[in-house]
Amino acid sequence: MTTPLVSISCITYNHAPYIRECLEGFLMQKTNFPFEILIHDDASTDGTADIIREYEVKYPDLIKPILREKNLYSQGIRSIDRFNYERAQGKYIALCEGDDFWTDPNKLQIQFDFMESHPDYSMCFHRVKVFYDESGEYVITNFDRIKEREYTGEEILREWTVPTASVVFRAKFWKEIPQHKDFLCGDIVLFLTMSQCGKIYAMSRPMSVYRQTAAGVTA
């Protein structure tokens, strides 16, 4: 298999009702470059791991899971993402947690092309739709107001602008992300780190869905 240029990083915990839709969003991507799908399941108890194994059998060259038998988050290990980052082969890492999903088959290609043609940018993201699982409705949020332009780290911190399921960043910078057990939300630390490593660009095209659920990726 040709070395992938993009590594999709998916962390999941008890996402059995959603993980198929998430994986299908990865598999439908139309690209002119190879990519890989890295999944870390933190010892789900609802059958999520069984679904991931099913997809691994179907797509062994694409899907590369880590299926934990003991939950790491409950042991105080918060930076679960790094277990995907450290094995990523791609030049870029794309993020999507197991209860979110991508809706545009050209998403990866669009973001890859932007990053390739703008070497001074460390990260890009895009507008998403937010779906409230309990009500079964889409709602208007800050993410609908994302504009096609450059964003600063200060803006991201102040306005909580970046949807995780929209992010693509340069893999070479992941080691710059500070690790600390008291960081309850690693995403904002990642985004601020990227703002120190280069520029950040946002796209107004909605290409994924952030699902608001009662459950999350933690135990």
PDB file of C-alpha atoms in Angstrom, residues 16-154:
ATOM      1  CA  ALA A  16     -22.436   2.053  18.775  1.00  0.00           C
ATOM      2  CA  PRO A  17     -25.525   3.974  17.505  1.00  0.00           C
ATOM      3  CA  TYR A  18     -23.312   6.384  15.530  1.00  0.00           C
ATOM      4  CA  ILE A  19     -20.029   4.752  14.532  1.00  0.00           C
ATOM      5  CA  ARG A  20     -21.302   3.263  11.258  1.00  0.00           C
ATOM      6  CA  GLU A  21     -22.343   6.678   9.983  1.00  0.00           C
ATOM      7  CA  CYS A  22     -18.988   8.059  11.048  1.00  0.00           C
ATOM      8  CA  LEU A  23     -17.030   5.341   9.231  1.00  0.00           C
ATOM      9  CA  GLU A  24     -19.154   5.606   6.104  1.00  0.00           C
ATOM     10  CA  GLY A  25     -18.336   9.311   5.991  1.00  0.00           C
ATOM     11  CA  PHE A  26     -14.639   8.415   5.872  1.00  0.00           C
ATOM     12  CA  LEU A  27     -15.049   5.676   3.297  1.00  0.00           C
ATOM     13  CA  MET A  28     -17.026   7.855   0.862  1.00  0.00           C
ATOM     14  CA  GLN A  29     -14.172  10.338   0.476  1.00  0.00           C
ATOM     15  CA  LYS A  30     -13.081  10.908  -3.120  1.00  0.00           C
ATOM     16  CA  THR A  31      -9.387  11.750  -3.225  1.00  0.00           C
ATOM     17  CA  ASN A  32      -6.443  11.618  -5.615  1.00  0.00           C
ATOM     18  CA  PHE A  33      -4.184  10.624  -2.711  1.00  0.00           C
ATOM     19  CA  PRO A  34      -4.151   7.663  -0.288  1.00  0.00           C
ATOM     20  CA  PHE A  35      -5.409   8.037   3.259  1.00  0.00           C
ATOM     21  CA  GLU A  36      -5.695   5.850   6.349  1.00  0.00           C
ATOM     22  CA  ILE A  37      -8.343   5.603   9.080  1.00  0.00           C
ATOM     23  CA  LEU A  38      -6.911   5.385  12.605  1.00  0.00           C
ATOM     24  CA  ILE A  39      -9.440   4.510  15.307  1.00  0.00           C
ATOM     25  CA  HIS A  40      -8.914   4.386  19.062  1.00  0.00           C
ATOM     26  CA  ASP A  41     -11.727   2.826  21.066  1.00  0.00           C
ATOM     27  CA  ASP A  42     -11.361   3.322  24.805  1.00  0.00           C
ATOM     28  CA  ALA A  43     -12.877   0.011  25.945  1.00  0.00           C
ATOM     29  CA  SER A  44     -16.462   0.653  24.895  1.00  0.00           C
ATOM     30  CA  THR A  45     -19.074  -1.501  26.607  1.00  0.00           C
ATOM     31  CA  ASP A  46     -21.909  -1.131  24.065  1.00  0.00           C
ATOM     32  CA  GLY A  47     -20.613  -3.091  21.066  1.00  0.00           C
ATOM     33  CA  THR A  48     -18.755  -0.230  19.372  1.00  0.00           C
ATOM     34  CA  ALA A  49     -15.599  -2.339  19.119  1.00  0.00           C
ATOM     35  CA  ASP A  50     -17.509  -5.154  17.373  1.00  0.00           C
ATOM     36  CA  ILE A  51     -18.700  -2.741  14.696  1.00  0.00           C
ATOM     37  CA  ILE A  52     -15.173  -1.427  14.215  1.00  0.00           C
ATOM     38  CA  ARG A  53     -13.873  -4.998  13.829  1.00  0.00           C
ATOM     39  CA  GLU A  54     -16.537  -5.634  11.198  1.00  0.00           C
ATOM     40  CA  TYR A  55     -15.304  -2.660   9.157  1.00  0.00           C
ATOM     41  CA  GLU A  56     -11.668  -3.616   9.702  1.00  0.00           C
ATOM     42  CA  VAL A  57     -12.341  -6.995   8.103  1.00  0.00           C
ATOM     43  CA  LYS A  58     -13.960  -5.298   5.094  1.00  0.00           C
ATOM     44  CA  TYR A  59     -11.295  -2.606   4.704  1.00  0.00           C
ATOM     45  CA  PRO A  60      -8.061  -3.988   6.202  1.00  0.00           C
ATOM     46  CA  ASP A  61      -5.823  -1.664   4.182  1.00  0.00           C
ATOM     47  CA  LEU A  62      -7.692   1.444   5.329  1.00  0.00           C
ATOM     48  CA  ILE A  63      -8.971   0.892   8.856  1.00  0.00           C
ATOM     49  CA  LYS A  64      -6.383   0.496  11.614  1.00  0.00           C
ATOM     50  CA  PRO A  65      -7.942   0.274  15.063  1.00  0.00           C
ATOM     51  CA  ILE A  66      -6.680   0.201  18.617  1.00  0.00           C
ATOM     52  CA  LEU A  67      -9.351  -1.525  20.710  1.00  0.00           C
ATOM     53  CA  ARG A  68      -8.619  -1.140  24.412  1.00  0.00           C
ATOM     54  CA  GLU A  69      -9.701  -3.761  26.929  1.00  0.00           C
ATOM     55  CA  LYS A  70      -9.356  -1.349  29.859  1.00  0.00           C
ATOM     56  CA  ASN A  71     -10.597   2.235  29.785  1.00  0.00           C
ATOM     57  CA  LEU A  72      -7.701   4.708  29.844  1.00  0.00           C
ATOM     58  CA  TYR A  73      -9.705   7.842  30.572  1.00  0.00           C
ATOM     59  CA  SER A  74     -10.913   6.426  33.890  1.00  0.00           C
ATOM     60  CA  GLN A  75      -7.262   5.838  34.782  1.00  0.00           C
ATOM     61  CA  GLY A  76      -6.480   9.532  34.361  1.00  0.00           C
ATOM     62  CA  ILE A  77      -5.091   9.293  30.810  1.00  0.00           C
ATOM     63  CA  ARG A  78      -6.771  12.234  29.089  1.00  0.00           C
ATOM     64  CA  SER A  79      -4.786  12.708  25.883  1.00  0.00           C
ATOM     65  CA  ILE A  80      -6.322   9.754  24.051  1.00  0.00           C
ATOM     66  CA  ASP A  81      -5.778  11.382  20.632  1.00  0.00           C
ATOM     67  CA  ARG A  82      -2.026  10.969  20.850  1.00  0.00           C
ATOM     68  CA  PHE A  83      -2.311   7.191  20.431  1.00  0.00           C
ATOM     69  CA  ASN A  84      -3.494   7.912  16.900  1.00  0.00           C
ATOM     70  CA  TYR A  85      -1.162  10.836  16.283  1.00  0.00           C
ATOM     71  CA  GLU A  86       1.970   8.898  17.141  1.00  0.00           C
ATOM     72  CA  ARG A  87       1.186   6.183  14.581  1.00  0.00           C
ATOM     73  CA  ALA A  88      -0.074   8.509  11.841  1.00  0.00           C
ATOM     74  CA  GLN A  89       1.801   8.127   8.562  1.00  0.00           C
ATOM     75  CA  GLY A  90       0.158  11.057   6.817  1.00  0.00           C
ATOM     76  CA  LYS A  91       1.501  14.516   6.157  1.00  0.00           C
ATOM     77  CA  TYR A  92      -1.811  15.778   7.547  1.00  0.00           C
ATOM     78  CA  ILE A  93      -4.139  14.590  10.290  1.00  0.00           C
ATOM     79  CA  ALA A  94      -7.919  14.964   9.947  1.00  0.00           C
ATOM     80  CA  LEU A  95     -10.128  14.776  13.041  1.00  0.00           C
ATOM     81  CA  CYS A  96     -13.565  13.276  13.607  1.00  0.00           C
ATOM     82  CA  GLU A  97     -14.874  11.704  16.808  1.00  0.00           C
ATOM     83  CA  GLY A  98     -17.008   8.593  16.645  1.00  0.00           C
ATOM     84  CA  ASP A  99     -20.371  10.284  17.166  1.00  0.00           C
ATOM     85  CA  ASP A 100     -19.826  12.920  14.461  1.00  0.00           C
ATOM     86  CA  PHE A 101     -19.759  12.356  10.708  1.00  0.00           C
ATOM     87  CA  TRP A 102     -18.675  13.848   7.395  1.00  0.00           C
ATOM     88  CA  THR A 103     -21.274  14.741   4.780  1.00  0.00           C
ATOM     89  CA  ASP A 104     -19.236  15.910   1.798  1.00  0.00           C
ATOM     90  CA  PRO A 105     -17.331  13.290  -0.241  1.00  0.00           C
ATOM     91  CA  ASN A 106     -14.889  15.995  -1.369  1.00  0.00           C
ATOM     92  CA  LYS A 107     -14.061  17.239   2.132  1.00  0.00           C
ATOM     93  CA  LEU A 108     -10.602  15.707   2.429  1.00  0.00           C
ATOM     94  CA  GLN A 109      -9.602  16.650  -1.101  1.00  0.00           C
ATOM     95  CA  ILE A 110     -10.660  20.283  -0.606  1.00  0.00           C
ATOM     96  CA  GLN A 111      -8.724  20.637   2.629  1.00  0.00           C
ATOM     97  CA  PHE A 112      -5.713  18.723   1.326  1.00  0.00           C
ATOM     98  CA  ASP A 113      -5.509  20.973  -1.741  1.00  0.00           C
ATOM     99  CA  PHE A 114      -5.688  24.082   0.419  1.00  0.00           C
ATOM    100  CA  MET A 115      -2.947  22.929   2.763  1.00  0.00           C
ATOM    101  CA  GLU A 116      -0.709  21.850  -0.104  1.00  0.00           C
ATOM    102  CA  SER A 117      -1.014  25.253  -1.786  1.00  0.00           C
ATOM    103  CA  HIS A 118      -0.636  27.245   1.465  1.00  0.00           C
ATOM    104  CA  PRO A 119       2.484  25.958   3.267  1.00  0.00           C
ATOM    105  CA  ASP A 120       2.338  28.804   5.805  1.00  0.00           C
ATOM    106  CA  TYR A 121      -0.911  27.433   7.248  1.00  0.00           C
ATOM    107  CA  SER A 122      -0.716  24.861  10.028  1.00  0.00           C
ATOM    108  CA  MET A 123      -4.439  24.041  10.145  1.00  0.00           C
ATOM    109  CA  CYS A 124      -7.732  24.541   8.380  1.00  0.00           C
ATOM    110  CA  PHE A 125     -11.314  23.916   9.414  1.00  0.00           C
ATOM    111  CA  HIS A 126     -14.816  24.529   8.080  1.00  0.00           C
ATOM    112  CA  ARG A 127     -18.416  25.216   8.911  1.00  0.00           C
ATOM    113  CA  VAL A 128     -20.498  22.286  10.197  1.00  0.00           C
ATOM    114  CA  LYS A 129     -24.106  21.585  11.020  1.00  0.00           C
ATOM    115  CA  VAL A 130     -25.007  20.776  14.627  1.00  0.00           C
ATOM    116  CA  PHE A 131     -27.499  17.985  15.274  1.00  0.00           C
ATOM    117  CA  TYR A 132     -29.119  17.518  18.678  1.00  0.00           C
ATOM    118  CA  ASP A 133     -29.595  13.812  19.047  1.00  0.00           C
ATOM    119  CA  GLU A 134     -32.280  13.989  21.742  1.00  0.00           C
ATOM    120  CA  SER A 135     -34.586  16.304  19.793  1.00  0.00           C
ATOM    121  CA  GLY A 136     -33.642  15.011  16.353  1.00  0.00           C
ATOM    122  CA  GLU A 137     -33.200  18.572  15.095  1.00  0.00           C
ATOM    123  CA  TYR A 138     -30.485  20.706  13.571  1.00  0.00           C
ATOM    124  CA  VAL A 139     -29.833  23.938  15.458  1.00  0.00           C
ATOM    125  CA  ILE A 140     -28.098  27.250  14.756  1.00  0.00           C
ATOM    126  CA  THR A 141     -24.813  27.694  16.622  1.00  0.00           C
ATOM    127  CA  ASN A 142     -21.542  29.623  16.411  1.00  0.00           C
ATOM    128  CA  PHE A 143     -20.391  27.063  13.859  1.00  0.00           C
ATOM    129  CA  ASP A 144     -22.942  28.386  11.346  1.00  0.00           C
ATOM    130  CA  ARG A 145     -21.275  31.790  11.511  1.00  0.00           C
ATOM    131  CA  ILE A 146     -17.828  30.586  10.474  1.00  0.00           C
ATOM    132  CA  LYS A 147     -16.552  32.830   7.686  1.00  0.00           C
ATOM    133  CA  GLU A 148     -14.179  32.137   4.820  1.00  0.00           C
ATOM    134  CA  ARG A 149     -11.039  33.754   6.214  1.00  0.00           C
ATOM    135  CA  GLU A 150      -8.030  33.427   8.461  1.00  0.00           C
ATOM    136  CA  TYR A 151      -8.663  33.072  12.214  1.00  0.00           C
ATOM    137  CA  THR A 152      -6.347  33.905  15.093  1.00  0.00           C
ATOM    138  CA  GLY A 153      -5.757  31.834  18.196  1.00  0.00           C
ATOM    139  CA  GLU A 154      -7.278  34.632  20.273  1.00  0.00           C
TER     140      GLU A 154
END
